[in-house]
Tab-separated table of C-alpha atoms and ligand atoms in Angstrom:
chain	number	residue	atom	x	y	z
A	1	UNK	CA	11.310	-2.459	6.545
A	2	UNK	CA	12.549	0.568	7.751
A	3	UNK	CA	12.320	2.027	4.486
A	4	UNK	CA	9.300	0.919	4.101
A	5	UNK	CA	8.394	1.993	7.256
A	6	UNK	CA	9.458	5.408	6.616
A	7	UNK	CA	7.660	5.818	3.371
A	8	UNK	CA	4.008	4.552	5.179
A	9	UNK	CA	4.792	7.671	7.834
A	10	UNK	CA	5.977	10.030	4.854
A	11	UNK	CA	2.540	9.282	3.034
A	12	UNK	CA	0.689	9.947	6.762
A	13	UNK	CA	2.203	13.181	7.158
A	14	UNK	CA	1.896	14.740	3.283
A	15	UNK	CA	-1.931	13.771	3.626
A	16	UNK	CA	-1.529	15.742	6.894
A	17	UNK	CA	-0.500	18.771	5.121
A	18	UNK	CA	3.460	18.369	5.958
A	19	UNK	CA	5.947	18.666	3.031
A	20	UNK	CA	8.909	16.672	2.292
A	21	UNK	CA	12.775	18.013	2.789
A	22	UNK	CA	15.989	16.225	1.532
A	23	UNK	CA	17.414	19.125	3.701
A	24	UNK	CA	18.264	19.072	7.370
A	25	UNK	CA	18.678	22.322	7.769
A	26	UNK	CA	15.137	23.191	6.361
A	27	UNK	CA	13.471	20.996	8.236
A	28	UNK	CA	11.287	21.583	11.245
A	29	UNK	CA	10.080	18.386	12.448
A	30	UNK	CA	12.951	15.553	12.008
A	31	UNK	CA	12.022	11.678	12.759
A	32	UNK	CA	14.849	9.007	13.025
A	33	UNK	CA	13.083	6.080	11.768
A	34	UNK	CA	15.574	3.667	14.300
A	35	UNK	CA	16.894	-0.054	14.033
A	36	UNK	CA	17.873	-2.155	17.440
A	37	UNK	CA	18.880	-5.680	15.499
A	38	UNK	CA	22.059	-5.152	16.606
A	39	UNK	CA	24.247	-2.912	18.739
A	40	UNK	CA	25.998	-1.317	16.411
A	41	UNK	CA	22.491	-0.481	14.706
A	42	UNK	CA	22.170	1.817	17.833
A	43	UNK	CA	25.390	2.955	18.365
A	44	UNK	CA	24.985	4.691	14.590
A	45	UNK	CA	21.478	6.657	16.107
A	46	UNK	CA	22.842	7.486	19.379
A	47	UNK	CA	25.517	9.334	17.053
A	48	UNK	CA	22.886	10.915	14.633
A	49	UNK	CA	20.865	11.935	17.697
A	50	UNK	CA	23.951	13.743	19.568
A	51	UNK	CA	24.421	15.412	15.764
A	52	UNK	CA	20.686	16.165	16.415
A	53	UNK	CA	21.390	17.707	19.400
A	54	UNK	CA	23.657	20.746	18.328
A	55	UNK	CA	20.874	21.119	15.993
A	56	UNK	CA	18.521	22.250	17.911
A	57	UNK	CA	20.783	23.715	20.022
A	58	UNK	CA	20.502	26.732	17.433
A	59	UNK	CA	16.713	26.415	16.645
A	60	UNK	CA	14.713	25.022	19.612
A	61	UNK	CA	11.538	24.943	17.564
A	62	UNK	CA	12.540	21.989	15.920
A	63	UNK	CA	10.743	18.849	16.592
A	64	UNK	CA	12.905	15.653	16.840
A	65	UNK	CA	11.635	12.559	17.172
A	66	UNK	CA	12.845	8.451	17.446
A	67	UNK	CA	10.510	6.056	16.096
A	68	UNK	CA	10.850	2.719	15.648
A	69	UNK	CA	12.790	-0.663	17.417
A	70	UNK	CA	14.667	1.760	19.472
A	71	UNK	CA	11.704	3.707	20.050
A	72	UNK	CA	9.993	0.821	21.395
A	73	UNK	CA	13.578	-0.755	23.546
A	74	UNK	CA	15.163	1.981	24.587
A	75	UNK	CA	12.266	4.596	25.667
A	76	UNK	CA	13.127	4.863	28.865
A	77	UNK	CA	16.795	5.532	28.512
A	78	UNK	CA	15.853	8.072	26.119
A	79	UNK	CA	14.066	9.524	28.366
A	80	UNK	CA	16.889	10.868	30.656
A	81	UNK	CA	20.126	10.570	28.133
A	82	UNK	CA	18.586	12.713	25.173
A	83	UNK	CA	16.240	15.329	27.146
A	84	UNK	CA	16.163	17.238	23.902
A	85	UNK	CA	13.858	14.719	22.445
A	86	UNK	CA	10.418	16.040	21.827
A	87	UNK	CA	8.971	11.716	20.366
A	88	UNK	CA	9.174	8.954	20.917
A	89	UNK	CA	6.872	6.344	18.790
A	90	UNK	CA	7.276	2.544	18.497
A	91	UNK	CA	6.293	0.676	15.512
A	92	UNK	CA	2.859	0.313	16.287
A	93	UNK	CA	2.203	4.136	17.150
A	94	UNK	CA	2.588	6.171	13.329
A	95	UNK	CA	-0.622	6.673	13.098
A	96	UNK	CA	-0.722	9.161	15.533
A	97	UNK	CA	1.997	11.300	14.741
A	98	UNK	CA	-0.480	13.997	12.897
A	99	UNK	CA	-2.166	13.956	15.883
A	100	UNK	CA	0.892	14.188	18.013
A	101	UNK	CA	2.122	17.045	15.966
A	102	UNK	CA	-0.554	19.000	16.647
A	103	UNK	CA	-0.380	18.091	20.582
A	104	UNK	CA	3.037	18.931	20.640
A	105	UNK	CA	2.460	22.510	19.788
A	106	UNK	CA	1.522	23.068	22.921
A	107	UNK	CA	2.724	20.208	25.679
A	108	UNK	CA	6.022	21.150	25.644
A	109	UNK	CA	6.490	17.344	27.277
A	110	UNK	CA	8.210	14.268	25.330
A	111	UNK	CA	5.540	12.443	24.142
A	112	UNK	CA	6.209	8.647	24.087
A	113	UNK	CA	3.675	5.469	22.989
A	114	UNK	CA	5.824	2.716	22.472
A	115	UNK	CA	2.481	0.218	22.814
A	116	UNK	CA	2.433	-2.925	20.624
A	117	UNK	CA	-0.697	-3.622	18.999
A	118	UNK	CA	-2.011	-7.173	17.793
A	119	UNK	CA	-3.962	-5.642	14.776
A	120	UNK	CA	-1.881	-2.832	13.296
A	121	UNK	CA	-0.736	-3.437	9.929
A	122	UNK	CA	-1.245	-0.075	8.681
A	123	UNK	CA	-3.827	-1.316	5.739
A	124	UNK	CA	-5.197	1.644	3.558
A	125	UNK	CA	-2.410	3.874	4.382
A	126	UNK	CA	-0.936	4.645	1.336
A	127	UNK	CA	3.470	5.235	1.149
A	128	UNK	CA	4.862	7.770	-0.544
A	129	UNK	CA	7.073	5.639	-2.379
A	130	UNK	CA	10.632	7.280	-3.394
A	131	UNK	CA	10.918	6.739	-7.047
A	132	UNK	CA	12.441	4.201	-8.626
A	133	UNK	CA	11.894	0.838	-9.852
A	134	UNK	CA	11.210	-0.849	-6.857
A	135	UNK	CA	7.729	-0.986	-4.725
A	136	UNK	CA	8.030	-2.320	-0.972
A	137	UNK	CA	4.849	-3.270	0.139
A	138	UNK	CA	4.553	-4.751	4.243
A	139	UNK	CA	2.271	-7.747	4.229
A	140	UNK	CA	3.179	-8.728	7.367
A	141	UNK	CA	4.558	-7.302	10.417
A	142	UNK	CA	5.942	-8.636	13.917
A	143	UNK	CA	7.269	-12.016	14.613
A	144	UNK	CA	6.354	-14.910	16.595
A	145	UNK	CA	9.524	-17.357	16.755
A	146	UNK	CA	11.366	-16.008	19.326
A	147	UNK	CA	14.872	-16.752	18.044
A	148	UNK	CA	16.933	-16.526	21.120
A	149	UNK	CA	19.171	-13.650	20.176
A	150	UNK	CA	17.034	-12.100	18.278
A	151	UNK	CA	15.090	-8.358	19.613
A	152	UNK	CA	12.515	-7.827	17.081
A	153	UNK	CA	9.719	-10.295	18.712
A	154	UNK	CA	9.747	-7.836	21.840
A	155	UNK	CA	9.898	-4.747	19.906
A	156	UNK	CA	7.837	-5.529	17.075
A	157	UNK	CA	5.351	-7.853	18.643
A	158	UNK	CA	3.276	-10.746	17.750
A	159	UNK	CA	2.501	-11.735	13.606
A	160	UNK	CA	-0.231	-10.044	11.941
A	161	UNK	CA	-0.926	-10.503	8.264
A	162	UNK	CA	-3.268	-7.639	6.441
A	163	UNK	CA	-5.828	-8.865	4.382
A	164	UNK	CA	-4.570	-10.059	0.654
A	165	UNK	CA	-7.453	-7.319	-0.889
A	166	UNK	CA	-5.871	-4.276	0.718
A	167	UNK	CA	-1.752	-6.447	-0.648
A	168	UNK	CA	-3.686	-6.175	-3.860
A	169	UNK	CA	-5.011	-2.703	-4.018
A	170	UNK	CA	-1.637	-1.311	-3.486
A	171	UNK	CA	0.331	-3.562	-5.705
A	172	UNK	CA	-2.602	-2.746	-8.530
A	173	UNK	CA	-1.655	1.689	-7.322
A	174	UNK	CA	2.355	0.375	-7.235
A	175	UNK	CA	2.384	-0.982	-11.325
A	176	UNK	CA	-0.114	2.178	-12.044
A	177	UNK	CA	2.172	4.240	-10.613
A	178	UNK	CA	5.139	2.466	-13.077
A	179	UNK	CA	6.889	0.329	-10.477
A	180	UNK	CA	8.032	-2.713	-12.032
A	181	UNK	CA	9.312	-4.617	-9.429
A	182	UNK	CA	7.221	-5.287	-5.655
A	183	UNK	CA	8.705	-6.613	-3.046
A	184	UNK	CA	6.806	-8.195	-0.096
A	185	UNK	CA	8.055	-7.645	3.088
A	186	UNK	CA	7.857	-9.259	6.282
A	187	UNK	CA	9.727	-9.881	9.610
A	188	UNK	CA	8.704	-13.399	8.750
A	189	UNK	CA	7.620	-13.256	5.370
A	190	UNK	CA	6.629	-16.573	4.841
A	191	UNK	CA	4.616	-16.996	7.398
A	192	UNK	CA	1.813	-14.496	6.222
A	193	UNK	CA	-1.530	-16.224	6.739
A	194	UNK	CA	-4.812	-14.419	6.842
A	195	UNK	CA	-8.069	-16.606	7.190
A	196	UNK	CA	-7.461	-19.474	4.521
A	197	UNK	CA	-4.516	-17.296	2.807
A	198	UNK	CA	-1.516	-18.237	3.244
A	199	UNK	CA	2.023	-17.054	1.688
A	200	UNK	CA	2.197	-18.629	-1.679
A	201	UNK	CA	-1.655	-17.698	-2.534
A	202	UNK	CA	-0.980	-14.439	-2.055
A	203	UNK	CA	2.862	-14.653	-3.930
A	204	UNK	CA	0.141	-16.066	-6.857
A	205	UNK	CA	-2.389	-13.638	-6.276
A	206	UNK	CA	0.382	-10.306	-7.159
A	207	UNK	CA	2.070	-12.302	-9.765
A	208	UNK	CA	-1.700	-11.962	-11.291
A	209	UNK	CA	-1.391	-7.972	-11.124
A	210	UNK	CA	-0.817	-6.358	-15.170
A	211	UNK	CA	2.075	-4.731	-15.112
A	212	UNK	CA	4.418	-5.825	-12.151
A	213	UNK	CA	7.571	-7.608	-13.856
A	214	UNK	CA	9.121	-8.548	-10.788
A	215	UNK	CA	8.565	-10.074	-7.602
A	216	UNK	CA	10.669	-10.592	-4.554
A	217	UNK	CA	10.058	-11.244	-1.004
A	218	UNK	CA	12.068	-11.019	1.949
A	219	UNK	CA	12.739	-12.425	4.826
A	220	UNK	CA	11.962	-16.290	5.167
A	221	UNK	CA	12.389	-18.158	7.737
A	222	UNK	CA	13.310	-22.060	6.168
A	223	UNK	CA	10.957	-23.279	8.787
A	224	UNK	CA	8.017	-22.064	6.856
A	225	UNK	CA	9.187	-22.022	3.443
A	226	UNK	CA	6.877	-25.521	1.823
A	227	UNK	CA	6.492	-27.233	-1.960
A	228	UNK	CA	3.680	-25.211	-2.236
A	229	UNK	CA	5.621	-22.363	-2.134
A	230	UNK	CA	8.416	-23.507	-4.200
A	231	UNK	CA	5.748	-24.595	-6.983
A	232	UNK	CA	3.851	-21.035	-7.085
A	233	UNK	CA	7.873	-19.602	-7.803
A	234	UNK	CA	8.872	-22.154	-10.594
A	235	UNK	CA	5.670	-21.839	-12.060
A	236	UNK	CA	5.101	-17.735	-12.532
A	237	UNK	CA	7.989	-15.674	-14.731
A	238	UNK	CA	7.325	-12.837	-13.108
A	239	UNK	CA	8.441	-14.227	-9.505
A	240	UNK	CA	12.384	-14.112	-8.904
A	241	UNK	CA	14.457	-16.836	-8.949
A	242	UNK	CA	16.284	-15.457	-5.577
A	243	UNK	CA	15.515	-16.626	-1.945
A	244	UNK	CA	17.268	-15.085	0.753
A	245	UNK	CA	17.304	-17.655	3.449
A	246	UNK	CA	18.814	-16.562	6.819
A	247	UNK	CA	21.071	-19.837	7.951
A	248	UNK	CA	22.329	-18.227	10.934
A	249	UNK	CA	24.709	-21.429	12.345
A	250	UNK	CA	26.007	-24.725	11.088
A	251	UNK	CA	26.020	-26.655	14.136
A	252	UNK	CA	22.593	-28.326	15.125
A	253	UNK	CA	23.200	-27.448	19.002
A	254	UNK	CA	23.989	-24.016	18.608
A	255	UNK	CA	21.040	-23.936	15.782
A	256	UNK	CA	18.808	-25.174	18.765
A	257	UNK	CA	20.219	-22.547	21.621
A	258	UNK	CA	19.143	-20.035	18.652
A	259	UNK	CA	15.444	-21.757	18.659
A	260	UNK	CA	16.007	-21.699	14.409
A	261	UNK	CA	13.817	-25.352	14.970
A	262	UNK	CA	15.597	-26.817	12.059
A	263	UNK	CA	18.746	-28.772	11.467
A	264	UNK	CA	21.890	-28.463	9.536
A	265	UNK	CA	20.808	-31.500	7.290
A	266	UNK	CA	17.034	-30.099	7.165
A	267	UNK	CA	18.342	-26.794	5.889
A	268	UNK	CA	20.831	-28.521	3.167
A	269	UNK	CA	17.648	-30.536	2.255
A	270	UNK	CA	15.680	-27.809	1.528
A	271	UNK	CA	18.403	-26.057	-0.193
A	272	UNK	CA	18.149	-29.453	-2.586
A	273	UNK	CA	14.912	-29.224	-2.948
A	274	UNK	CA	15.320	-25.415	-4.072
A	275	UNK	CA	17.240	-26.381	-6.438
A	276	UNK	CA	15.606	-29.229	-7.675
A	277	UNK	CA	12.421	-27.012	-8.247
A	278	UNK	CA	14.223	-24.182	-9.750
A	279	UNK	CA	17.714	-24.723	-10.629
A	280	UNK	CA	18.552	-21.581	-11.634
A	281	UNK	CA	17.433	-19.794	-8.061
A	282	UNK	CA	19.742	-18.012	-6.131
A	283	UNK	CA	20.314	-17.995	-2.275
A	284	UNK	CA	21.730	-15.578	0.404
A	285	UNK	CA	22.058	-15.345	3.711
A	286	UNK	CA	21.911	-14.036	6.957
A	287	UNK	CA	25.444	-15.351	9.660
A	288	UNK	CA	26.201	-14.995	13.282
A	289	UNK	CA	29.279	-16.247	14.175
A	290	UNK	CA	29.709	-15.895	18.501
A	291	UNK	CA	26.629	-17.281	19.439
A	292	UNK	CA	27.246	-17.830	22.970
A	293	UNK	CA	29.623	-20.861	23.777
A	294	UNK	CA	30.274	-21.338	20.128
A	295	UNK	CA	33.075	-24.035	19.734
A	296	UNK	CA	35.486	-23.569	17.426
A	297	UNK	CA	34.337	-27.341	15.452
A	298	UNK	CA	30.905	-25.357	15.340
A	299	UNK	CA	32.084	-22.918	13.744
A	300	UNK	CA	33.868	-24.515	11.555
A	301	UNK	CA	30.079	-26.497	10.832
A	302	UNK	CA	28.592	-23.367	9.704
A	303	UNK	CA	31.697	-22.740	7.295
A	304	UNK	CA	31.143	-26.573	5.953
A	305	UNK	CA	27.429	-25.098	5.249
A	306	UNK	CA	28.325	-22.234	3.596
A	307	UNK	CA	30.605	-24.020	0.914
A	308	UNK	CA	28.319	-27.200	0.923
A	309	UNK	CA	25.767	-24.874	-0.191
A	310	UNK	CA	27.493	-22.160	-2.184
A	311	UNK	CA	25.472	-19.316	-1.287
A	312	UNK	CA	25.419	-16.217	-4.085
A	313	UNK	CA	25.685	-13.674	-1.221
A	314	UNK	CA	25.646	-13.719	2.950
A	315	UNK	CA	25.399	-11.121	5.164
A	316	UNK	CA	27.467	-11.707	8.450
A	317	UNK	CA	27.195	-10.716	11.760
A	318	UNK	CA	29.295	-11.083	15.245
A	319	UNK	CA	26.558	-11.854	17.821
A	320	UNK	CA	25.363	-8.785	18.980
A	321	UNK	CA	23.987	-9.154	22.648
A	322	UNK	CA	20.397	-7.511	23.136
A	323	UNK	CA	18.993	-7.163	26.339
A	324	UNK	CA	16.051	-8.465	26.824
A	325	UNK	CA	16.760	-11.859	24.610
A	326	UNK	CA	17.140	-15.449	25.792
A	327	UNK	CA	20.755	-15.455	24.761
A	328	UNK	CA	21.664	-12.540	26.793
A	329	UNK	CA	21.202	-14.774	29.576
A	330	UNK	CA	23.350	-16.965	28.674
A	331	UNK	CA	26.844	-17.054	31.278
A	332	UNK	CA	29.091	-18.338	28.432
A	333	UNK	CA	29.802	-15.312	25.815
A	334	UNK	CA	32.199	-15.949	22.917
A	335	UNK	CA	35.348	-13.066	23.353
A	336	UNK	CA	35.008	-10.533	21.070
A	337	UNK	CA	39.178	-11.116	20.049
A	338	UNK	CA	37.801	-14.604	18.483
A	339	UNK	CA	34.134	-13.473	17.182
A	340	UNK	CA	36.658	-10.820	15.302
A	341	UNK	CA	38.355	-13.704	14.274
A	342	UNK	CA	35.761	-16.102	12.927
A	343	UNK	CA	33.999	-13.198	11.342
A	344	UNK	CA	37.231	-12.425	8.699
A	345	UNK	CA	37.621	-16.273	8.158
A	346	UNK	CA	33.892	-16.532	7.345
A	347	UNK	CA	34.096	-13.004	5.295
A	348	UNK	CA	37.093	-14.124	3.426
A	349	UNK	CA	35.762	-18.204	2.336
A	350	UNK	CA	32.067	-16.231	1.365
A	351	UNK	CA	34.241	-13.588	-0.731
A	352	UNK	CA	36.341	-16.556	-2.533
A	353	UNK	CA	32.429	-18.550	-3.177
A	354	UNK	CA	31.071	-15.293	-4.474
A	355	UNK	CA	34.171	-14.851	-6.981
A	356	UNK	CA	33.368	-18.027	-8.004
A	357	UNK	CA	29.748	-18.123	-8.482
A	358	UNK	CA	30.099	-14.794	-10.426
A	359	UNK	CA	32.099	-16.001	-12.675
A	360	UNK	CA	29.706	-18.872	-13.746
A	361	UNK	CA	27.824	-15.693	-15.226
A	362	UNK	CA	30.668	-13.857	-17.376
A	363	UNK	CA	29.828	-14.637	-21.246
A	364	UNK	CA	26.294	-15.064	-20.542
A	365	UNK	CA	23.502	-12.470	-21.436
A	366	UNK	CA	21.212	-11.606	-18.300
A	367	UNK	CA	17.801	-9.595	-18.714
A	368	UNK	CA	18.600	-6.165	-16.071
A	369	UNK	CA	15.909	-3.295	-15.046
A	370	UNK	CA	17.913	-0.451	-14.967
A	371	UNK	CA	17.455	1.001	-11.545
A	372	UNK	CA	20.213	4.152	-10.953
A	373	UNK	CA	23.501	5.390	-11.657
A	374	UNK	CA	26.217	3.379	-11.055
A	375	UNK	CA	28.592	4.903	-7.676
A	376	UNK	CA	31.186	4.383	-9.719
A	377	UNK	CA	30.702	6.658	-13.034
A	378	UNK	CA	27.854	9.112	-14.376
A	379	UNK	CA	28.550	7.363	-17.470
A	380	UNK	CA	26.959	4.171	-16.071
A	381	UNK	CA	24.350	2.409	-15.322
A	382	UNK	CA	23.633	-0.110	-11.893
A	383	UNK	CA	20.803	-2.315	-12.542
A	384	UNK	CA	20.213	-6.345	-11.081
A	385	UNK	CA	19.288	-9.420	-12.852
A	386	UNK	CA	16.213	-11.813	-12.046
A	387	UNK	CA	19.155	-14.064	-9.712
A	388	UNK	CA	19.583	-10.831	-7.802
A	389	UNK	CA	22.955	-9.890	-8.933
A	390	UNK	CA	23.813	-5.982	-9.927
A	391	UNK	CA	24.925	-5.398	-13.175
A	392	UNK	CA	26.774	-1.998	-14.233
A	393	UNK	CA	27.224	-1.264	-17.572
A	394	UNK	CA	27.510	1.479	-20.270
A	395	UNK	CA	24.494	3.992	-20.111
A	396	UNK	CA	24.012	4.404	-24.211
A	397	UNK	CA	20.460	5.385	-24.603
A	398	UNK	CA	18.421	2.933	-22.067
A	399	UNK	CA	16.765	4.873	-19.393
A	400	UNK	CA	15.805	3.871	-15.631
A	401	UNK	CA	13.371	1.177	-15.408
A	402	UNK	CA	13.602	-0.113	-19.074
A	403	UNK	CA	14.842	-3.866	-18.849
A	404	UNK	CA	17.866	-4.532	-21.131
A	405	UNK	CA	19.821	-7.451	-22.034
A	406	UNK	CA	23.407	-7.231	-20.867
A	407	UNK	CA	26.020	-9.536	-21.770
A	408	UNK	CA	28.214	-10.102	-18.459
A	409	UNK	CA	32.158	-9.764	-19.237
A	410	UNK	CA	33.695	-9.954	-15.992
A	411	UNK	CA	32.884	-10.018	-11.740
A	412	UNK	CA	36.067	-8.534	-9.477
A	413	UNK	CA	33.463	-8.443	-6.642
A	414	UNK	CA	30.229	-8.607	-5.412
A	415	UNK	CA	28.756	-7.161	-8.377
A	416	UNK	CA	28.909	-7.673	-12.616
A	417	UNK	CA	30.112	-5.365	-15.147
A	418	UNK	CA	28.706	-6.341	-19.055
A	419	UNK	CA	27.699	-3.807	-21.699
A	420	UNK	CA	23.965	-4.102	-23.460
A	421	UNK	CA	24.141	-6.802	-25.943
A	422	UNK	CA	24.117	-6.402	-29.143
A	423	UNK	CA	20.917	-8.445	-31.528
A	424	UNK	CA	23.231	-10.903	-32.385
A	425	UNK	CA	24.975	-11.807	-28.465
A	426	UNK	CA	21.279	-11.631	-27.530
A	427	UNK	CA	20.407	-13.967	-30.282
A	428	UNK	CA	22.674	-16.420	-29.177
A	429	UNK	CA	21.897	-16.171	-25.995
A	430	UNK	CA	18.344	-17.514	-26.158
A	431	UNK	CA	19.059	-19.805	-29.049
B	501	5AD	N1	23.421	-10.348	17.114
B	501	5AD	C1	23.942	-10.644	15.225
B	501	5AD	N2	22.946	-10.975	14.661
B	501	5AD	C2	21.707	-10.622	14.535
B	501	5AD	N3	20.921	-11.083	13.762
B	501	5AD	C3	19.505	-10.893	14.599
B	501	5AD	N4	19.929	-10.644	15.680
B	501	5AD	C4	21.031	-10.784	16.039
B	501	5AD	C5	22.113	-10.599	17.478
B	501	5AD	N5	21.759	-9.847	18.220
B	501	5AD	C6	20.860	-11.562	12.466
B	501	5AD	C7	20.508	-12.273	11.745
B	501	5AD	C8	19.019	-12.188	11.062
B	501	5AD	C9	19.620	-9.826	10.701
B	501	5AD	C10	18.266	-9.570	10.455
B	501	5AD	O1	20.298	-10.034	11.466
B	501	5AD	O2	21.191	-12.706	11.244
B	501	5AD	O3	18.473	-12.642	10.097
B	502	SF4	FE1	14.112	-12.559	14.807
B	502	SF4	FE2	14.225	-13.975	12.326
B	502	SF4	FE3	13.961	-15.534	14.327
B	502	SF4	FE4	12.071	-13.564	14.099
B	502	SF4	S1	12.848	-15.192	12.980
B	502	SF4	S2	12.979	-13.772	16.069
B	502	SF4	S3	12.998	-11.818	13.367
B	502	SF4	S4	15.640	-13.512	13.711
């Protein structure tokens, strides 16, 4: 979401005559788009700001801005502890950036605007996209779910959705620019609604945009996944069969205390419905360990669901207290050492499951969209399958943006290794 927001800001500034530089020392304006979801994310920003302070000491004319969720959440403490910060703009104030930068030329006081809007969806603001194969399209902003651990409803405000017309226009524009894949984004993407248009209707309309070969979306809430959505996914080849479905925890008491309005049984039944509709659909999830008062048996309930569902991958987090949230008021916080130990057990379990699931692909031929050079070798490409698995293979004569048939030879960790399939291998895979 922050990558997409940064592209939005970059587009806005480019149209106001600014140019982007990739060298920090060339920049006259440096904006950090920040995340407040966990303490660790905030620490990263504090460290980065401390380094920028040194840069600014050497060149006081540089403007430093903090954007996004931390700006909203921590404006006062930033003002106090980081006096060298020139602007603090919350997630709904980006439109004002060109004007604020102008204003700042004559007024040296720190500019702060962290007001949240009920309407701002940044319609009509075309993002400056990094070249590549995937275009992020933000379709809704904010969240009304108020999970008790989560700061998002406070930093990003109430839910609001863009019009289907402007989303489709943006998708068409991305297709014209050569993007092959679109990822629809929202804090709570499938609670999208605009007039009578609901998320499955929107997905169907995006799937009809010529030139878009793959559509993904993130992150949905399990309670807003309905049969219509599954039907639309199942009936369109260009909608990827892959769902990121945050579970958060396995025990009903913890889910209730998290305000996640589903039970373990509801979640597992939903997984069964997804697999009945799309047997090949891959699943990933978010999991939190050590939520206040989580007991060992309750943590084990998480392990059991993880084992039962068999997620392809999982993003695992230690619970991190977010000031202002309901869960921050709970007095029964879990000790850090216990959280750490649970996290490690969960990671071990998920590693094994990921490996087991990945092994089922060895020997098959997958259609891979070539996305970038592999981190490990300049002689290899990395691309993703429809099911969101990363595959690494020798480059040969294919290019970024191509779709290629790759035979999967092995898997060690999270990625698959393969080679571009011979026509015979591809033929046998299809037969
Ligand atoms: N502590 C730990 N993890 C959190 N997440 C959100 N808030 C917290 C928190 N306070 C995780 C959730 C969410 C993901 C984006 O971040 O798992 O789905
Ligand atoms: Fe946070 Fe997601 Fe819950 Fe909204 S649905 S409060 S963004 S965890």
